[in-house]
Coordinates of N, CA and C in Angstrom, one line a residue:
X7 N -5.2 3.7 -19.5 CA -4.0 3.1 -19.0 C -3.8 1.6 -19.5
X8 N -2.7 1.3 -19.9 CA -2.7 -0.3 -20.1 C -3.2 -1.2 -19.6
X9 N -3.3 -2.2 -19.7 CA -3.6 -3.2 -18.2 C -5.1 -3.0 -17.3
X10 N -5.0 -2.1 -18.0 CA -6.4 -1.4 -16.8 C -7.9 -2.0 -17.9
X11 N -8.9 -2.4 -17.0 CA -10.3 -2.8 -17.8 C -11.2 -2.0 -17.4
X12 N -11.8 -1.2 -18.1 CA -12.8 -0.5 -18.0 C -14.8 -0.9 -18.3
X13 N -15.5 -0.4 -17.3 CA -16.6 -0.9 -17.8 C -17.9 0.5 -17.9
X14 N -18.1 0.7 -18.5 CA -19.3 1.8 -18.4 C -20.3 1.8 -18.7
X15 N -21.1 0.4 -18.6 CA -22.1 0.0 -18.6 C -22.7 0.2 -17.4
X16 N -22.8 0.4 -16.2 CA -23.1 0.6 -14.9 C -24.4 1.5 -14.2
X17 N -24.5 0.7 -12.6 CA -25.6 0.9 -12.0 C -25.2 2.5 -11.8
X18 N -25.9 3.7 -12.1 CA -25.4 5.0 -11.7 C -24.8 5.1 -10.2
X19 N -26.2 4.4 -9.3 CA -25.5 5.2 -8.0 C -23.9 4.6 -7.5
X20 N -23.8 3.4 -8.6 CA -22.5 3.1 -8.1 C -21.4 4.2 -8.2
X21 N -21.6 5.2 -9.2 CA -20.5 6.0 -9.3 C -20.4 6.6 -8.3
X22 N -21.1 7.3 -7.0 CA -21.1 7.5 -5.9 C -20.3 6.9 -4.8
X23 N -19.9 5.9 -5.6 CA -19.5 5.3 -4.4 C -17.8 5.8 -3.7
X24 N -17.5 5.9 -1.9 CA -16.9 6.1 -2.0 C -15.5 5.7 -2.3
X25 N -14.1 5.9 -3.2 CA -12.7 5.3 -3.4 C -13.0 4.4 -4.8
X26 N -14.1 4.2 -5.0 CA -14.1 3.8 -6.6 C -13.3 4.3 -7.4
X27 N -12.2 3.5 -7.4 CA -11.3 3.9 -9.1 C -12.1 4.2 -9.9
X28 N -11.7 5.1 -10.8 CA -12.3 5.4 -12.3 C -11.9 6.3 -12.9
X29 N -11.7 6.0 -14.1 CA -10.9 6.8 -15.4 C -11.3 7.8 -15.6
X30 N -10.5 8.8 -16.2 CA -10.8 10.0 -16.8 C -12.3 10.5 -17.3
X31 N -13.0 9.6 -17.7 CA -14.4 9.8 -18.0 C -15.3 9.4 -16.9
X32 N -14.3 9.1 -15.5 CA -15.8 8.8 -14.7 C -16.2 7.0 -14.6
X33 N -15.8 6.6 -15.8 CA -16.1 5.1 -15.3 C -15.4 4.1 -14.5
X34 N -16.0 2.7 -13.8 CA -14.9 2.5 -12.9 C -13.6 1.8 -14.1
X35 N -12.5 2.1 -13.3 CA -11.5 0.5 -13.8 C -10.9 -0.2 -12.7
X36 N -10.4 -1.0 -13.5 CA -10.1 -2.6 -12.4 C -8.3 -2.5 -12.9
X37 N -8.2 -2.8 -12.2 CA -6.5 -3.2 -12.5 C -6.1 -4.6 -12.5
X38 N -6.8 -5.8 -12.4 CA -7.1 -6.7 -11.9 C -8.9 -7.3 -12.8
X39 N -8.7 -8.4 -13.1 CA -9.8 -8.9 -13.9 C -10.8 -9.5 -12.9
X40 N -10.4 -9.9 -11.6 CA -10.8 -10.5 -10.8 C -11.7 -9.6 -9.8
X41 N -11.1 -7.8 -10.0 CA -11.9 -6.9 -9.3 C -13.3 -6.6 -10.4
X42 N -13.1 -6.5 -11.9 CA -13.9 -6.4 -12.6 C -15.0 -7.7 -12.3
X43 N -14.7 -9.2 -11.8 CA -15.6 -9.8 -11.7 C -16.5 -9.7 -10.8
X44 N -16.0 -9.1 -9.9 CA -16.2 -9.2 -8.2 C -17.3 -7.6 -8.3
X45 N -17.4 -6.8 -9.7 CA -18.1 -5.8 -9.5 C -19.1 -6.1 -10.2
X46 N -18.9 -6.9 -11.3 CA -20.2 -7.7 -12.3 C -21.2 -8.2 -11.6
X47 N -20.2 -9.2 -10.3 CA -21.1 -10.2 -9.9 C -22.1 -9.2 -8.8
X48 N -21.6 -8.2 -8.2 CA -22.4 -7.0 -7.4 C -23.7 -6.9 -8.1
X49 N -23.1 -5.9 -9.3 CA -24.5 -5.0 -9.9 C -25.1 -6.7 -10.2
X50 N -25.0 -7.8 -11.3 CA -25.9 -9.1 -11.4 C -26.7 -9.0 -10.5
X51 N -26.1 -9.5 -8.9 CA -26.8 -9.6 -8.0 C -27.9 -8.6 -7.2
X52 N -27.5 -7.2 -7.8 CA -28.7 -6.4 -7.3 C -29.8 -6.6 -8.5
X53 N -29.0 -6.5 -10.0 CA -30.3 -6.9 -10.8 C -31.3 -7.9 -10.3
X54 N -30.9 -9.1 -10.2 CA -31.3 -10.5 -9.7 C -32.5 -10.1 -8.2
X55 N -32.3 -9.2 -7.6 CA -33.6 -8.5 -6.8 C -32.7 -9.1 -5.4
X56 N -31.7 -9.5 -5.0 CA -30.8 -10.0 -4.3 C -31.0 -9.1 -2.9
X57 N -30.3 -8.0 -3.6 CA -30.3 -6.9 -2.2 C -30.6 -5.7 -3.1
X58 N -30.8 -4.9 -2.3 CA -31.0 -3.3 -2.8 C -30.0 -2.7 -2.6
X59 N -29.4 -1.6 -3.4 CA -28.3 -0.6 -3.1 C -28.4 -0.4 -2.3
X60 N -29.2 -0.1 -1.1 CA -29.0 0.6 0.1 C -28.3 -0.4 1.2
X61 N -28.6 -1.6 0.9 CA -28.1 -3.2 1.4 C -26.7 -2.9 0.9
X62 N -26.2 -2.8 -0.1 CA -24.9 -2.9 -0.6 C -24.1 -2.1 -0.3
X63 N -24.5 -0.6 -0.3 CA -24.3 0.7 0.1 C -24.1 0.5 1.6
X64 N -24.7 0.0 2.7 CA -23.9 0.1 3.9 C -23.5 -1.1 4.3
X65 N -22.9 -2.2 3.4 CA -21.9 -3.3 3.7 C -20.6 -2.5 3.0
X66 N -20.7 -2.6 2.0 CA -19.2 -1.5 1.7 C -18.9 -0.4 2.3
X67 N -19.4 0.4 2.9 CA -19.5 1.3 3.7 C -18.9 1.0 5.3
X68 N -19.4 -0.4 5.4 CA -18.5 -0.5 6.7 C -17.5 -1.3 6.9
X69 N -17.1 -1.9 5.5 CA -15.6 -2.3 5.2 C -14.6 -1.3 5.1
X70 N -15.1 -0.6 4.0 CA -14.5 0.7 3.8 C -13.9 1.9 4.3
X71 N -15.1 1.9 5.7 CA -14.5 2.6 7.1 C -14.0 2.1 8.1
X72 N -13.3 0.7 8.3 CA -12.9 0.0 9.1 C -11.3 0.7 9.7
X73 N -11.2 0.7 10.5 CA -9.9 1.0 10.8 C -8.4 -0.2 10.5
X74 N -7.7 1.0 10.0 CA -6.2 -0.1 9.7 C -6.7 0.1 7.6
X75 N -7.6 0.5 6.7 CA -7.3 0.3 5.6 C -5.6 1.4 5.3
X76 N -5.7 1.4 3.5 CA -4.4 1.0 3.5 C -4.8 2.9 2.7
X77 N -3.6 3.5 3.0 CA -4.1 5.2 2.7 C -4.5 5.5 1.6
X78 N -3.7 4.9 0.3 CA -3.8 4.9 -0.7 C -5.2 4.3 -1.6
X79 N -5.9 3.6 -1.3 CA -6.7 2.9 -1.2 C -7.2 1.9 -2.3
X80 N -5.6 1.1 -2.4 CA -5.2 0.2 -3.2 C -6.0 -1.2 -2.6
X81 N -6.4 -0.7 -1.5 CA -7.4 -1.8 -0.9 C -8.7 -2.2 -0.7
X82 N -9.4 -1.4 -2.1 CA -10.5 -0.4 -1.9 C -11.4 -2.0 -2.1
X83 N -10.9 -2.9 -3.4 CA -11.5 -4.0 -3.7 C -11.6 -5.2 -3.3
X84 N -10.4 -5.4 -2.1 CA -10.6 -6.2 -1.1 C -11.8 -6.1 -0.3
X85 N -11.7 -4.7 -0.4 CA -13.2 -4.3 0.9 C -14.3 -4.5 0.1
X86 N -14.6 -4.5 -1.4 CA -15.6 -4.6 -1.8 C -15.9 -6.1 -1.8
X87 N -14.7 -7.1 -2.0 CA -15.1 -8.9 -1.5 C -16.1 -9.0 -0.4
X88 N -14.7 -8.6 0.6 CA -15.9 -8.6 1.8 C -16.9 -7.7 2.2
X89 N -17.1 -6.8 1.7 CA -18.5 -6.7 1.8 C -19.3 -7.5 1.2
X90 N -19.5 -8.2 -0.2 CA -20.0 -9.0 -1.2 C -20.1 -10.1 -0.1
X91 N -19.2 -10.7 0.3 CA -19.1 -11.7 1.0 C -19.9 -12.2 2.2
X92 N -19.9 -10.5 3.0 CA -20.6 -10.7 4.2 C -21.7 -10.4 4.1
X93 N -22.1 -10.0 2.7 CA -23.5 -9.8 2.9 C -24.0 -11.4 1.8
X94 N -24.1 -11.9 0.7 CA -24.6 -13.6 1.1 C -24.3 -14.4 2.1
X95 N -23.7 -13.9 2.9 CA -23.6 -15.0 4.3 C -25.3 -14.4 4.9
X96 N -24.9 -12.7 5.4 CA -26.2 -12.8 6.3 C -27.5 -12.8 5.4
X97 N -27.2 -12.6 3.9 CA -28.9 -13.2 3.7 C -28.8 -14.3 3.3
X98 N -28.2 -15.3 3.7 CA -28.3 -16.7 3.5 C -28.0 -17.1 2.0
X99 N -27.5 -16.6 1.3 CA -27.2 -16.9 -0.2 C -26.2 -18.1 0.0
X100 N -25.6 -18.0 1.1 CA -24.6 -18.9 1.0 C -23.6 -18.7 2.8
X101 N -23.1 -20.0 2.7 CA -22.6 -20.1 4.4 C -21.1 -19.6 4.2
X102 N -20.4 -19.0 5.7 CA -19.5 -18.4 5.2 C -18.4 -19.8 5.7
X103 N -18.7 -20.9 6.1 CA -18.5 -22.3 5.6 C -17.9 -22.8 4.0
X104 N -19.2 -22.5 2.9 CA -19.0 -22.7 2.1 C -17.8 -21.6 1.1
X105 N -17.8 -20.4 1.5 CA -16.9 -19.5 1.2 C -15.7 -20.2 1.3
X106 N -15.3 -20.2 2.4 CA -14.2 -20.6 3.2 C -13.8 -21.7 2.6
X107 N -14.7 -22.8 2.4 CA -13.4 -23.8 1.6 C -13.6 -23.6 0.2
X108 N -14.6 -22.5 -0.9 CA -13.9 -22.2 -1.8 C -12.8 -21.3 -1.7
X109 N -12.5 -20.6 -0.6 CA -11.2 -19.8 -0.7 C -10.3 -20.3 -0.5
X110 N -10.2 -21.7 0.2 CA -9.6 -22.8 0.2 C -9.1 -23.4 -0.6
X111 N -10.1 -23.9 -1.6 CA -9.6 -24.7 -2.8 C -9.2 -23.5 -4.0
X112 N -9.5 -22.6 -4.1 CA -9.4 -21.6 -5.1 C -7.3 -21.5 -4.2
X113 N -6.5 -21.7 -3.3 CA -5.6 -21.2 -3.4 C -4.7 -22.2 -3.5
X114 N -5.0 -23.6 -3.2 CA -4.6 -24.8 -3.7 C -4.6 -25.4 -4.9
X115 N -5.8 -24.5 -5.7 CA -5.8 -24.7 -7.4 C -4.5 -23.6 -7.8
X116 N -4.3 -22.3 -7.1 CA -2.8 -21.6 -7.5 C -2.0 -22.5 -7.2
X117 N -2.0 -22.7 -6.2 CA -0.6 -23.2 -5.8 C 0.0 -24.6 -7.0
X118 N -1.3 -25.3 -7.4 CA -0.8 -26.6 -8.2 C -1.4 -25.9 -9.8
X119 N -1.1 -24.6 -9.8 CA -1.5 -24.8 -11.3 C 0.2 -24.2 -11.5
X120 N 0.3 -24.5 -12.6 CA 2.2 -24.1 -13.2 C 1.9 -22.6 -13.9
X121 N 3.3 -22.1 -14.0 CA 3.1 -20.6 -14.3 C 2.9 -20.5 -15.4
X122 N 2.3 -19.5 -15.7 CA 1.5 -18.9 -17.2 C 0.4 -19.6 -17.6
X123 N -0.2 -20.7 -16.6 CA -1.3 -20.9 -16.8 C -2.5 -20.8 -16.3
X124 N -3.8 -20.8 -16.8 CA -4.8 -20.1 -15.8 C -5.3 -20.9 -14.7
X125 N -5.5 -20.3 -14.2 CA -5.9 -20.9 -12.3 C -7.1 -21.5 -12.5
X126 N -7.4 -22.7 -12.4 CA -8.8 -23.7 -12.5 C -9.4 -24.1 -11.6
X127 N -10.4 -24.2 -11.2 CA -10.9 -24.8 -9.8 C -10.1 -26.3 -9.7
X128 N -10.4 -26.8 -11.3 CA -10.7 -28.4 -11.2 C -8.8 -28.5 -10.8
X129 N -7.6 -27.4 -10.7 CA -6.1 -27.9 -10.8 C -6.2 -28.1 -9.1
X130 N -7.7 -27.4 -7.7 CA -7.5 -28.1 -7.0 C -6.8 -29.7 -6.9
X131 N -5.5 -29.9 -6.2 CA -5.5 -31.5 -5.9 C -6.7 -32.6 -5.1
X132 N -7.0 -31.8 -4.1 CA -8.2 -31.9 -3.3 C -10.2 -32.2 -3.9
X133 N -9.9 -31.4 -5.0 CA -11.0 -31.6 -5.5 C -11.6 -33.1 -6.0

């Protein structure tokens, strides 16, 4: 599909996973470059000895079954943030403090960056 990035380099059991998009051959895709990062930076982080799939496996798992997601499950990568998210908070990788005001300044750098250009930390004003 156009627009769509595909990667098939990947940890196996991820293809298990459940609502994972993926193409015709089984691999996942991203519709979105930012879901593609947000999966890179996963599997890195289990390389890195971070958490173990089975750590990662029931943080997504209980975003994923939360009640209220969206039917279609165009929301599938939201849920994979926060699971990503809530799990360096509780192993201490990082405070969900410091999240917080980079999701802060990460929307202040949109807001002051002009259209058709890329979103920079540094177009925070704040920074």
């Amino acid at each position: 599909m156009p627009g769509r990035v595909t990667l098939n380099a990947f940890e196996p059991s991820l293809n298990g996973s459940p609502g994972l998009p993926k193409s015709n051959e089984g691999d996942p895709v991203f519709a979105e470059p930012w879901q593609a990062e947000a999966f890179a930076m996963t599997v890195r982080l289990h390389e890195k000895g971070v958490f173990s799939w089975s750590e990662w496996a029931e943080a997504l798992s209980h975003e994923l079954y939360k009640p209220g997601r969206r039917s279609d499950a165009s929301d599938y990568f939201d849920c994979w943030v926060a699971a990503l998210s809530r799990l360096v908070t509780e192993l201490s990788i990082t405070s969900q403090d410091t999240l917080d005001q980079l999701t802060q300044s990460w929307q202040r750098a949109a807001e002051a960056t002009p259209h058709g250009r890329p979103i920079l930390l540094e177009n925070d004003p704040e920074r």
